[in-house]
mmCIF file of C-alpha atoms and ligand atoms in Angstrom:
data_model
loop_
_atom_site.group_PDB
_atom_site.id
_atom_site.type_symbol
_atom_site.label_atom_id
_atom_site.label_comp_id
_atom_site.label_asym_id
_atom_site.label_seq_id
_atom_site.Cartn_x
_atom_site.Cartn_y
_atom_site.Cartn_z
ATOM 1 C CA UNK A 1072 20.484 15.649 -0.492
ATOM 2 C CA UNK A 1073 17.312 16.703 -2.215
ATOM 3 C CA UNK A 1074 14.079 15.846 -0.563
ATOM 4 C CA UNK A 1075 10.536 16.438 -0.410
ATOM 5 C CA UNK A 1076 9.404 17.683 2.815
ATOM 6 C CA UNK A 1077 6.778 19.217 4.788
ATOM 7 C CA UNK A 1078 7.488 21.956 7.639
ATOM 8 C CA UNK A 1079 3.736 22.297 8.468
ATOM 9 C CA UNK A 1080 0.384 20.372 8.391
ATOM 10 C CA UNK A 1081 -1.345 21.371 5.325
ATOM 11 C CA UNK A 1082 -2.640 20.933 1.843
ATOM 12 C CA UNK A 1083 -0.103 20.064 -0.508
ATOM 13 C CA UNK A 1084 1.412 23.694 -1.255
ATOM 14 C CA UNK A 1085 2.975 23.120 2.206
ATOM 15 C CA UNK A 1086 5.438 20.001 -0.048
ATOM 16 C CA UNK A 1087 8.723 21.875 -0.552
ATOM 17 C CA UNK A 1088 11.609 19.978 -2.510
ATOM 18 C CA UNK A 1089 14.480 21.490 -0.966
ATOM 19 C CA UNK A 1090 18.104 20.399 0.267
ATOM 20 C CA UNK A 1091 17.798 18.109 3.314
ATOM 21 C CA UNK A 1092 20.674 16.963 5.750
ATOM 22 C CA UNK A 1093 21.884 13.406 4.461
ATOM 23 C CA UNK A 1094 19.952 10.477 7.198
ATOM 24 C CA UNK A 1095 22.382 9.404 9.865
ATOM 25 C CA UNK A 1096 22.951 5.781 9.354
ATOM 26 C CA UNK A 1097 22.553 3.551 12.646
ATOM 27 C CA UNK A 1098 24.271 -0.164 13.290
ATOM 28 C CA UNK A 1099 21.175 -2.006 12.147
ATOM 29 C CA UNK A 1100 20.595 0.359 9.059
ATOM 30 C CA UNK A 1101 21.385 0.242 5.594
ATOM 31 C CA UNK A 1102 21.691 3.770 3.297
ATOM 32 C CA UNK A 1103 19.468 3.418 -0.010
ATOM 33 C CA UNK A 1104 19.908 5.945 -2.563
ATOM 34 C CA UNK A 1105 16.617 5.882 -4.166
ATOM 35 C CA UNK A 1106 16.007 5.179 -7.576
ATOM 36 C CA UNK A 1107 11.670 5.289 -6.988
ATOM 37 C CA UNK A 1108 8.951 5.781 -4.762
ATOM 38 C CA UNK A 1109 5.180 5.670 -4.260
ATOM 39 C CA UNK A 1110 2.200 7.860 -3.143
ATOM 40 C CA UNK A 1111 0.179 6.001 -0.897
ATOM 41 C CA UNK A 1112 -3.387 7.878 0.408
ATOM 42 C CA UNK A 1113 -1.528 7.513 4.466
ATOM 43 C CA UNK A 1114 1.083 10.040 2.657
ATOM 44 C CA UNK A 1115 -1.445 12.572 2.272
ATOM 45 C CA UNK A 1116 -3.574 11.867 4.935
ATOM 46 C CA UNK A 1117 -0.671 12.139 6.980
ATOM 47 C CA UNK A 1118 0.318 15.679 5.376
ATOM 48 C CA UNK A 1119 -3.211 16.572 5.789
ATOM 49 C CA UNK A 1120 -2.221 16.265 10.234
ATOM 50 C CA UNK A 1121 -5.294 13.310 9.885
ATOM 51 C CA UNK A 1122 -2.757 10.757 11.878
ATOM 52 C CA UNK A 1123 -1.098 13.402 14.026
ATOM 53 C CA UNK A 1124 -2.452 11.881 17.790
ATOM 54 C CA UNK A 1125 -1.810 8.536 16.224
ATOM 55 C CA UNK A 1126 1.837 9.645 15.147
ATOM 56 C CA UNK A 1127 3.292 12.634 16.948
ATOM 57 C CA UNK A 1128 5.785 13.630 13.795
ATOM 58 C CA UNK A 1129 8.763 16.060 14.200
ATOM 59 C CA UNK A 1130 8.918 18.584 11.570
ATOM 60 C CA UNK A 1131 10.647 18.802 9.299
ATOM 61 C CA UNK A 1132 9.017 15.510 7.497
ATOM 62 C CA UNK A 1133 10.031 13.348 4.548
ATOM 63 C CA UNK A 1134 7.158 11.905 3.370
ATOM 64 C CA UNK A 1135 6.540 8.395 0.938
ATOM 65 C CA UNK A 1136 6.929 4.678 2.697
ATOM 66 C CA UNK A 1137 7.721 2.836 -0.074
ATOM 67 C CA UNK A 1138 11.083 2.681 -1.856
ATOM 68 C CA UNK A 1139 13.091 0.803 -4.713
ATOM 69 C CA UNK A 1140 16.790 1.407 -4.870
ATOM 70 C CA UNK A 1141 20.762 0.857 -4.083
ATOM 71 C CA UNK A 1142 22.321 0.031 -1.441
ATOM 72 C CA UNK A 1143 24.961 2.558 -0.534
ATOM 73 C CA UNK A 1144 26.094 1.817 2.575
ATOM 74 C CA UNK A 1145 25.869 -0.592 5.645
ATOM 75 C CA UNK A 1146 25.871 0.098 9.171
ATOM 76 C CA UNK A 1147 28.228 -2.151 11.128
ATOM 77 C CA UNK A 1148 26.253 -4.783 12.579
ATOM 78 C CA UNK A 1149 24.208 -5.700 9.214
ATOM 79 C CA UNK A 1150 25.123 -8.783 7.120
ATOM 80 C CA UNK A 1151 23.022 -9.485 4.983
ATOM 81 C CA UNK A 1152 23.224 -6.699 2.347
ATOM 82 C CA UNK A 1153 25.909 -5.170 0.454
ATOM 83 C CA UNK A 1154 26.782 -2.056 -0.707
ATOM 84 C CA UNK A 1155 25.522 -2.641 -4.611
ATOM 85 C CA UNK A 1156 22.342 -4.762 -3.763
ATOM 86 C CA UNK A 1157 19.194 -3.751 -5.396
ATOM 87 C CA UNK A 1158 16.466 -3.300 -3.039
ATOM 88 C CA UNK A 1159 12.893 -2.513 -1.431
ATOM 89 C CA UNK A 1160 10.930 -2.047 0.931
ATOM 90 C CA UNK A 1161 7.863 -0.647 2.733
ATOM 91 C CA UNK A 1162 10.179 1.162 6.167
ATOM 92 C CA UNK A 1163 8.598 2.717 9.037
ATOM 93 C CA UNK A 1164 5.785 4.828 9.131
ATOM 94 C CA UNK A 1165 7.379 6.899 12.189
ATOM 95 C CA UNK A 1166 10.302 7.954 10.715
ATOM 96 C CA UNK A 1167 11.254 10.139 7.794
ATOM 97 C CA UNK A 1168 10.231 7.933 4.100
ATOM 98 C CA UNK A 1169 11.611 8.403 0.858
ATOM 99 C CA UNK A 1170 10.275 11.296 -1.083
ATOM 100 C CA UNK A 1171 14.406 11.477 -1.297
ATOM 101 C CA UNK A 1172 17.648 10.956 -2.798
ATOM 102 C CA UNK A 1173 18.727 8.579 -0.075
ATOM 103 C CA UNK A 1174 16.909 7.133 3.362
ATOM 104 C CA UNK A 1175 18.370 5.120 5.873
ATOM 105 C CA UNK A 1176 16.209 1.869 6.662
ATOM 106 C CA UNK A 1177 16.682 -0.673 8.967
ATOM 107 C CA UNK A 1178 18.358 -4.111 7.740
ATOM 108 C CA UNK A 1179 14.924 -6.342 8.901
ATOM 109 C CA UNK A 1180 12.787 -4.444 6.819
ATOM 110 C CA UNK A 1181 14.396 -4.458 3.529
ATOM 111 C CA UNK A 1182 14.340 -7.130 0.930
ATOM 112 C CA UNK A 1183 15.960 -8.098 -2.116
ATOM 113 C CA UNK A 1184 14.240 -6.750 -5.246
ATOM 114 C CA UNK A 1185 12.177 -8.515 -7.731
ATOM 115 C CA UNK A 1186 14.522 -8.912 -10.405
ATOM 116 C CA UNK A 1187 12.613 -9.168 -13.666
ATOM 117 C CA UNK A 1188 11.036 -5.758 -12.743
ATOM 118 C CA UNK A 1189 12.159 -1.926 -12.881
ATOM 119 C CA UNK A 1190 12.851 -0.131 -9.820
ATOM 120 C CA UNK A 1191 9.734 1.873 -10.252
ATOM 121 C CA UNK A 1192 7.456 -0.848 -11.038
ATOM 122 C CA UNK A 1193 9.191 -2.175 -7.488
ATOM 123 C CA UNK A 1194 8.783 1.066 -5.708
ATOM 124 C CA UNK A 1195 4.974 0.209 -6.374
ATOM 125 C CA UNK A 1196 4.788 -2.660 -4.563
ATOM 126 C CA UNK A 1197 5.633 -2.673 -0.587
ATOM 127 C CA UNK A 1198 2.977 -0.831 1.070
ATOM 128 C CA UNK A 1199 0.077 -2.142 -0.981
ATOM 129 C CA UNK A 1200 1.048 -6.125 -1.101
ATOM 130 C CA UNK A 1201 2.162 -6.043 2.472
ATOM 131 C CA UNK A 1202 -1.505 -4.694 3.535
ATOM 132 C CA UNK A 1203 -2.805 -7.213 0.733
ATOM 133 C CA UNK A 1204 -0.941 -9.646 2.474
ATOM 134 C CA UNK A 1205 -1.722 -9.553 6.127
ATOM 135 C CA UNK A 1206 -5.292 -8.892 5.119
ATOM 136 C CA UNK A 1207 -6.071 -12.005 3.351
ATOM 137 C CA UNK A 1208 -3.782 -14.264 4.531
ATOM 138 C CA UNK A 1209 -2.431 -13.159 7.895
ATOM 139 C CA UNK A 1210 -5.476 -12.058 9.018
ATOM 140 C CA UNK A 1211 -8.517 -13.616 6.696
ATOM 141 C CA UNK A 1212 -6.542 -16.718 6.336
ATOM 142 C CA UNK A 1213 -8.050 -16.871 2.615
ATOM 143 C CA UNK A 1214 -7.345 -20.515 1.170
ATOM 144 C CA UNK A 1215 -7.710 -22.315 -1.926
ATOM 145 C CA UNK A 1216 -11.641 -22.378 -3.115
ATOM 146 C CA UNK A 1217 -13.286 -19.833 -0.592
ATOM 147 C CA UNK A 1218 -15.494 -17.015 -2.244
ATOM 148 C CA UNK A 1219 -13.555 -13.310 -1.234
ATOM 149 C CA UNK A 1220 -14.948 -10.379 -2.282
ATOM 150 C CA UNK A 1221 -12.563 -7.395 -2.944
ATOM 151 C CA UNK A 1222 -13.758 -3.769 -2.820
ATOM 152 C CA UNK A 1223 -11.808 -1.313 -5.180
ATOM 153 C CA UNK A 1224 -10.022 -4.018 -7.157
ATOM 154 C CA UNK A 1225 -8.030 -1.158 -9.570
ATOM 155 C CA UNK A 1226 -6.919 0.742 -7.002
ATOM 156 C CA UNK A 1227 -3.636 0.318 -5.181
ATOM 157 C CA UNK A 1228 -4.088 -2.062 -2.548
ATOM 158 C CA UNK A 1229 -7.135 -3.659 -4.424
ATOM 159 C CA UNK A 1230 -5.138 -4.627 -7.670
ATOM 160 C CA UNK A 1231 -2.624 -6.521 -5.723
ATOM 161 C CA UNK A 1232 -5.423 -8.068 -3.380
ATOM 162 C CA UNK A 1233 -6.881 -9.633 -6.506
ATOM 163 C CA UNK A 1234 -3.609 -10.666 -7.964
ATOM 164 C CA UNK A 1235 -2.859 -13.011 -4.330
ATOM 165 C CA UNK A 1236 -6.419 -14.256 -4.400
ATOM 166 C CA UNK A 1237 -6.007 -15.400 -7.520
ATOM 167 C CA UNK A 1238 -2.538 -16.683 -6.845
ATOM 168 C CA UNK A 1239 -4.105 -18.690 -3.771
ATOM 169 C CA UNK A 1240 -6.566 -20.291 -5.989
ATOM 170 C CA UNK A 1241 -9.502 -18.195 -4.234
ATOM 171 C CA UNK A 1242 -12.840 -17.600 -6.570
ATOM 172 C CA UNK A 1243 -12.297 -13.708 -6.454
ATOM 173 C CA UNK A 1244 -15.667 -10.816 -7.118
ATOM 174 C CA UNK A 1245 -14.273 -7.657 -7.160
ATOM 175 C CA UNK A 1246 -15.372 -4.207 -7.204
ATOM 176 C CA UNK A 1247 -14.707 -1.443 -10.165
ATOM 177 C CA UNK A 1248 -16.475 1.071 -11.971
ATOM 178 C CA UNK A 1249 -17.272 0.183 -15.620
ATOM 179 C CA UNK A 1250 -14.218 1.081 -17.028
ATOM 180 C CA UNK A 1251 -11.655 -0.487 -15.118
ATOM 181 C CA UNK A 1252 -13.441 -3.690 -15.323
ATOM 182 C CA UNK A 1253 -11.527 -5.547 -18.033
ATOM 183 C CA UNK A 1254 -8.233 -4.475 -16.627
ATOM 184 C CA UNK A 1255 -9.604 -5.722 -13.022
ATOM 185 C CA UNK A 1256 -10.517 -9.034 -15.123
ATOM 186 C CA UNK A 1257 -6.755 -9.269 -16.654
ATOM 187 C CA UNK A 1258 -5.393 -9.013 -13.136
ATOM 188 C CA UNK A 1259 -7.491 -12.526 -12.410
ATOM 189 C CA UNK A 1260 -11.168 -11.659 -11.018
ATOM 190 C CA UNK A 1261 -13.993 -14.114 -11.723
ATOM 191 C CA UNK A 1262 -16.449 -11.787 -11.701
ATOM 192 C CA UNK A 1263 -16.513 -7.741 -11.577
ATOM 193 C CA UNK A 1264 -19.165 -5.699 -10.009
ATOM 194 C CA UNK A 1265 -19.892 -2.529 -11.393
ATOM 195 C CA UNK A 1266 -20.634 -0.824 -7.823
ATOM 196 C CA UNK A 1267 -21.732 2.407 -9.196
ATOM 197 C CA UNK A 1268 -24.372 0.624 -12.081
ATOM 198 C CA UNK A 1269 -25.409 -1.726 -9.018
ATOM 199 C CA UNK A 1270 -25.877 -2.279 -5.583
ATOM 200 C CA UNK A 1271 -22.613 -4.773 -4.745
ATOM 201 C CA UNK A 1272 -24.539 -6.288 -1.499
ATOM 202 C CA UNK A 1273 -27.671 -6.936 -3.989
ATOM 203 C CA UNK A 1274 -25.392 -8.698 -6.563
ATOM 204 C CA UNK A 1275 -22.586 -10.504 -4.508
ATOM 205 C CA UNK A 1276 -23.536 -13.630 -2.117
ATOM 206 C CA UNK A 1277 -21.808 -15.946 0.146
ATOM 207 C CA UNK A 1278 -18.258 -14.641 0.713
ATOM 208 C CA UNK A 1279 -16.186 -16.266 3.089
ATOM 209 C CA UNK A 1280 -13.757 -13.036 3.110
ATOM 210 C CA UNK A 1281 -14.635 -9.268 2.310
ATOM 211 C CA UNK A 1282 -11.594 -7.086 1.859
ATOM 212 C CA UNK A 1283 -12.748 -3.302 2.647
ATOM 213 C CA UNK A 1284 -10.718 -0.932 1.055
ATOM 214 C CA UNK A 1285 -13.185 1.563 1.149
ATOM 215 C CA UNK A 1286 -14.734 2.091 4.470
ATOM 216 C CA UNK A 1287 -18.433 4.078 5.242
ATOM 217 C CA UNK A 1288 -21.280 2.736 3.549
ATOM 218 C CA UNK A 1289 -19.558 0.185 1.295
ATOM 219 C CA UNK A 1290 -18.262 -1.308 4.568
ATOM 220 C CA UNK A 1291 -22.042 -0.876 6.377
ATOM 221 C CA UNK A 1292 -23.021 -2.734 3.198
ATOM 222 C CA UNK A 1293 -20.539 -5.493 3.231
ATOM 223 C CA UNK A 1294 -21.823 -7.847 6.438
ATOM 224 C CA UNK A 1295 -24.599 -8.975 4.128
ATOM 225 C CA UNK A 1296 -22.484 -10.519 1.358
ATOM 226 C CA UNK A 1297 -20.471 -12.539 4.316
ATOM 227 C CA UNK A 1298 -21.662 -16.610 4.659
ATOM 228 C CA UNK A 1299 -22.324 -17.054 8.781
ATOM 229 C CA UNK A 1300 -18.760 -17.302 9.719
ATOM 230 C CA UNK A 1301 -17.353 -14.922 7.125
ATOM 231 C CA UNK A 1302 -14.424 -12.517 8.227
ATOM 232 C CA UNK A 1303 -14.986 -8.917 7.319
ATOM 233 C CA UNK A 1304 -11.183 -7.179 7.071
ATOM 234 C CA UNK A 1305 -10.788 -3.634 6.406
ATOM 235 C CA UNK A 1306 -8.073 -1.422 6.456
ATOM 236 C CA UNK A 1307 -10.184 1.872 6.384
ATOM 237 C CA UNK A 1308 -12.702 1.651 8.909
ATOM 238 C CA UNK A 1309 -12.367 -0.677 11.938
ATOM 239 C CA UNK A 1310 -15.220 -2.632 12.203
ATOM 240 C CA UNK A 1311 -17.647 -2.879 15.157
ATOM 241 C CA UNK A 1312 -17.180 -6.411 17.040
ATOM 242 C CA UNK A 1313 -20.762 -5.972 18.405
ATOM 243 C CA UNK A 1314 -22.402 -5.928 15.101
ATOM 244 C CA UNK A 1315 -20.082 -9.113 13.899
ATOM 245 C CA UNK A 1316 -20.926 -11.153 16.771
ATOM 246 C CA UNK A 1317 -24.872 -10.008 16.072
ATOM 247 C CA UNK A 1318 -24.418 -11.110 12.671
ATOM 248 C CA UNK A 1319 -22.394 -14.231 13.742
ATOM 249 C CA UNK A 1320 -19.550 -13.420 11.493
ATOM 250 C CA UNK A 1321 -15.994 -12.141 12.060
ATOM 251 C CA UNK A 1322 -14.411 -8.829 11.588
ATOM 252 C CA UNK A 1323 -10.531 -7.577 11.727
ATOM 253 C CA UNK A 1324 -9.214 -4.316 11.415
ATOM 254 C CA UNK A 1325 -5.812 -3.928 9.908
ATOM 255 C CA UNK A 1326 -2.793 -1.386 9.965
ATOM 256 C CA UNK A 1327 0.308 -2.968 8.660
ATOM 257 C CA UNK A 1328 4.205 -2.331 9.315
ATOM 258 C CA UNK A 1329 7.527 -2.922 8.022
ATOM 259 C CA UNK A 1330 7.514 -7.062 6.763
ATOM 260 C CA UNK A 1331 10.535 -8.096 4.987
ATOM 261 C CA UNK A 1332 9.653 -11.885 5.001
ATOM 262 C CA UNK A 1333 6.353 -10.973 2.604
ATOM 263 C CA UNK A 1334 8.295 -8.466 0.383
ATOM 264 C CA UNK A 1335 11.153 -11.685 0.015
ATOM 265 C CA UNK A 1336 7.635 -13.824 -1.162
ATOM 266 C CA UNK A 1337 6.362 -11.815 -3.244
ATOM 267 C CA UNK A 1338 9.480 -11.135 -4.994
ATOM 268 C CA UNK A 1339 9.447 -14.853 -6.093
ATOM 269 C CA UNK A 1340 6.009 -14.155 -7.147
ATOM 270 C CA UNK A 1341 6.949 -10.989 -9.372
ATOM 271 C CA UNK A 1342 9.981 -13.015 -10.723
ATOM 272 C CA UNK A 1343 7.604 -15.838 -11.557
ATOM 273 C CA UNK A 1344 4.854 -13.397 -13.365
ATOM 274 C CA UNK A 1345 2.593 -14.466 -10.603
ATOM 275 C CA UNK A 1346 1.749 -11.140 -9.602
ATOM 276 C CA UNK A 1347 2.417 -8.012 -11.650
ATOM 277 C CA UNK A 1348 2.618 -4.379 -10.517
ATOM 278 C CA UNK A 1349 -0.091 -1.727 -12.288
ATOM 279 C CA UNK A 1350 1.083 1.840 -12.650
ATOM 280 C CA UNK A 1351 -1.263 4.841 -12.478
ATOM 281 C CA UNK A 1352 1.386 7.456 -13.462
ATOM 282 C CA UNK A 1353 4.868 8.451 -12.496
ATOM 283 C CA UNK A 1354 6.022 11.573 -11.546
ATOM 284 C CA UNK A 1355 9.348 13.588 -10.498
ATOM 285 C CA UNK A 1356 10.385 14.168 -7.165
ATOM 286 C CA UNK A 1357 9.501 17.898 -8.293
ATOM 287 C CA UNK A 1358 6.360 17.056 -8.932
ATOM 288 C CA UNK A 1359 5.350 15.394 -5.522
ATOM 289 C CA UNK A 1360 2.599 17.979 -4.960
ATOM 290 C CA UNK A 1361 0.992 16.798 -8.057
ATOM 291 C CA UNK A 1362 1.425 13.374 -7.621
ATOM 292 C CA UNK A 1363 -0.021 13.440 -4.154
ATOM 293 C CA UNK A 1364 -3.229 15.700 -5.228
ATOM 294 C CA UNK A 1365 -3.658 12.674 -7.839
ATOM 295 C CA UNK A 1366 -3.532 9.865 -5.066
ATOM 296 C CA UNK A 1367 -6.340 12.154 -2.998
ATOM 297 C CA UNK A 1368 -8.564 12.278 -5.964
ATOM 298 C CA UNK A 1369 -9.134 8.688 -5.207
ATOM 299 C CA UNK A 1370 -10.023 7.580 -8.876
ATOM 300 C CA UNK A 1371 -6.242 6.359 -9.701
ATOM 301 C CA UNK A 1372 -5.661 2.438 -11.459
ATOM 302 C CA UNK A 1373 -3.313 1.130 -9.916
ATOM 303 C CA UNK A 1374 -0.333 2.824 -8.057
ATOM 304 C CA UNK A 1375 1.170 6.149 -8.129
ATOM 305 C CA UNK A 1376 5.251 6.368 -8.529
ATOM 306 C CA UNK A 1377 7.952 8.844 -7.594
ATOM 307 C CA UNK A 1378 11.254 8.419 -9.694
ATOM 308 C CA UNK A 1379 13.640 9.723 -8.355
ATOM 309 C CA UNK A 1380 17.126 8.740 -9.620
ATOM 310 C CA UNK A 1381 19.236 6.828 -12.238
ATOM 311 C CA UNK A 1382 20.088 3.249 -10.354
HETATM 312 N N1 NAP B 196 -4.632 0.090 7.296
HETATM 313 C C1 NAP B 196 -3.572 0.016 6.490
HETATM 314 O O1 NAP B 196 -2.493 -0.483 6.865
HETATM 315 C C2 NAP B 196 -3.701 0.568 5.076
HETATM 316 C C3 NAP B 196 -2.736 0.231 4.119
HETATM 317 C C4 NAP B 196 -2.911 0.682 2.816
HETATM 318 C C5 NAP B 196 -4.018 1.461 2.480
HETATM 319 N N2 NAP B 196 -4.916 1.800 3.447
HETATM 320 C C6 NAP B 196 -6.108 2.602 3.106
HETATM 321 O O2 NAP B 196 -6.892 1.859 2.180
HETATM 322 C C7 NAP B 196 -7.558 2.736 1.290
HETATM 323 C C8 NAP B 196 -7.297 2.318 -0.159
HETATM 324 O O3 NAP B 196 -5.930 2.527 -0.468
HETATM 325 P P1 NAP B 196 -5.412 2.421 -1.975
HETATM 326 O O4 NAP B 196 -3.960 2.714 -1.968
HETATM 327 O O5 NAP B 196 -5.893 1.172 -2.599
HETATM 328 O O6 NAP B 196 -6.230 3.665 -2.608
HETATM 329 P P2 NAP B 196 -6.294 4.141 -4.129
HETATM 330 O O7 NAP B 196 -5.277 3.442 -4.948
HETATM 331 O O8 NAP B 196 -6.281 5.633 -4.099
HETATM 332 O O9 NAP B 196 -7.764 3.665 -4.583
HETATM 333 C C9 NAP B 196 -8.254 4.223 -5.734
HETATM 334 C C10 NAP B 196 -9.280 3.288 -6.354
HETATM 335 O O10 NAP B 196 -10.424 3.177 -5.529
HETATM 336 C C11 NAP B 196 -11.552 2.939 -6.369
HETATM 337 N N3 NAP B 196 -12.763 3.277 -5.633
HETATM 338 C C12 NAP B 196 -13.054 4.445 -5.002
HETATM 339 N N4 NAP B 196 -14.274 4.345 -4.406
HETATM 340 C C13 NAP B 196 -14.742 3.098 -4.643
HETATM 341 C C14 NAP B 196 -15.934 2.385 -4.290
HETATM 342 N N5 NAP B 196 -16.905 2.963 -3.563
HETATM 343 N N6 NAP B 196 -16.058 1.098 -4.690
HETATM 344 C C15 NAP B 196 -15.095 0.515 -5.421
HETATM 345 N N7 NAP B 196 -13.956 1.135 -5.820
HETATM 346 C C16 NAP B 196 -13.785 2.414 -5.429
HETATM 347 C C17 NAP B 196 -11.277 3.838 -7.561
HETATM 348 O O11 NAP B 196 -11.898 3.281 -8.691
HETATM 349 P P3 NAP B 196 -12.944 4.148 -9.533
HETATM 350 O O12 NAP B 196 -12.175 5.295 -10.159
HETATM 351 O O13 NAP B 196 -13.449 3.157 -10.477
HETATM 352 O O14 NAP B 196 -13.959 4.631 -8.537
HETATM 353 C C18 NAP B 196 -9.745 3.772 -7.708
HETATM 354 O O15 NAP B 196 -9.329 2.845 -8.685
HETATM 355 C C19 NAP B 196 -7.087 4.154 1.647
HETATM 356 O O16 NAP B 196 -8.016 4.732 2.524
HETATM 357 C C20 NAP B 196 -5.785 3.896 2.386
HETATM 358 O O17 NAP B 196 -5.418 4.928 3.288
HETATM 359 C C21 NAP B 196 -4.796 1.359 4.743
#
């Protein structure tokens, strides 16, 4: 099969798209020939050798955990998809991803995909609504009415973050430079900071929740917005316990997996124009280089997608 893959650590010359042995399908696993996939900024970071203590990789490496396709084929012990079944999914992190024309994914991590959408608008969606997901809810326990601040609200994670808020009936400030802020608006903020006309912390005020998508300073920054009590989550940066118990507030640092059961929720969300994915640019499996040196740029609205295939 044709796949994009890395035999080195390095800057994105090291991508080749070459022929790669098809994945050997295990009992639990289904086969997906992919139709899409996304850049997320772990792909790169990854590529980069950033996680390499954190993930000891064998080379060569298939990059890209998200992925929109067909099912293909089943090992023997799954039942509940068919060969046929439209799917996606956000697989593991440790083992080869889908910058592919087929990867093999275990049956508990897949879900059925949203059906009013294309497979590249679904290829969008795993990663970024799972970490979303855990982040406010799981972990923030957002709920109907509370004040959540979310930091980068047109970027990958951050568009989706505002769409659930909203969904949850949270009163939702988010953060965007001028431009993005009427798109940031249409995805359901109340209010959108300009944080590079203003100082957010000067502007925003009594957040139960801040969502840190950004890390450094903007996290640093971020305490002071929080009511006492207020939960600080970030997925960038993990934040220091001392300073939250100082500041009598909470902090949580999260790094999401594989979750079927949210991707089968949000699906009914998707199908029910609850939540809708936002599309930087899409690219050609050729062109993975290019579509990863966009993601590192760090300025993209919305999500960055790999087609792959005809479903
Ligand atoms: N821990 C986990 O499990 C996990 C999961 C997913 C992502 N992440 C991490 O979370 C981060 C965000 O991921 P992503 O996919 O959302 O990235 P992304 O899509 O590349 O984010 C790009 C967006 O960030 C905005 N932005 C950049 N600096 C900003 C700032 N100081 N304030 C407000 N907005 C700013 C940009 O808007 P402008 O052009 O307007 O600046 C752009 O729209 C990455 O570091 C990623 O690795 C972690």
């Amino acid at each position: 099969m044709k796949a994009a893959r890395i035999h080195a650590y390095g800057e994105s010359s090291v991508i080749r798209v070459e022929d790669a042995p098809l994945p050997v399908l295990q009992a639990d696993e289904v086969l997906i020939r992919v139709v899409a996939t996304s850049v997320n900024p772990v792909d790169w970071k990854i590529r980069k050798g950033y996680l390499k203590t954190f993930i000891p990789y064998d080379m060569p490496l298939i990059m890209g955990w998200d992925v929109s396709g067909i099912v293909e084929k089943t090992g023997s012990s799954v039942t509940r998809l068919k060969t046929g079944d439209a799917v996606y999914s956000r697989p593991d992190i440790v083992r080869n991803g889908a910058y592919a024309e087929y990867i093999a994914v275990r049956e508990a991590e897949v879900a059925a995909k949203p059906a009013t959408i294309s497979h590249v608008e679904a290829a969008s969606l795993p990663l970024v609504s799972i970490t979303a997901w855990e982040a406010l809810f799981t972990t923030a326990n957002l709920s109907k009415g509370q004040r959540v601040l979310i930091h980068a609200g047109a970027g990958g994670v951050g568009s989706i973050a505002v769409q659930l808020a909203r969904a949850k009936g949270a009163h939702v400030t988010a953060t965007a430079s001028a431009g993005k802020a009427a798109l940031v608006r249409s995805l359901g903020a109340d209010a959108v900071i300009d944080y590079r006309a203003e100082d957010f912390s000067a502007v925003a005020r009594d957040m139960d929740v801040v969502f840190d998508t950004v890390g450094g300073e903007v996290q640093e920054k971020s305490w002071a917005v929080l009511k006492p009590g207020g939960m600080l989550v970030s997925i960038t940066d993990r934040p220091s316990e001392d300073r939250a118990k100082a500041e009598g507030k909470r902090a949580a640092y999260v790094f999401i997996g594989p979750n079927a059961a949210i991707l089968k929720d949000l699906a009914g969300m998707i199908d029910l124009g609850q939540v809708r994915p936002l599309i930087a640019a899409e690219f050609g499996l050729n062109d993975t280089a290019k579509a990863q040196d966009f993601s590192e740029t760090g300025r993209s609205t919305g999500k960055i997608v790999i087609y792959v295939g005809h479903p």
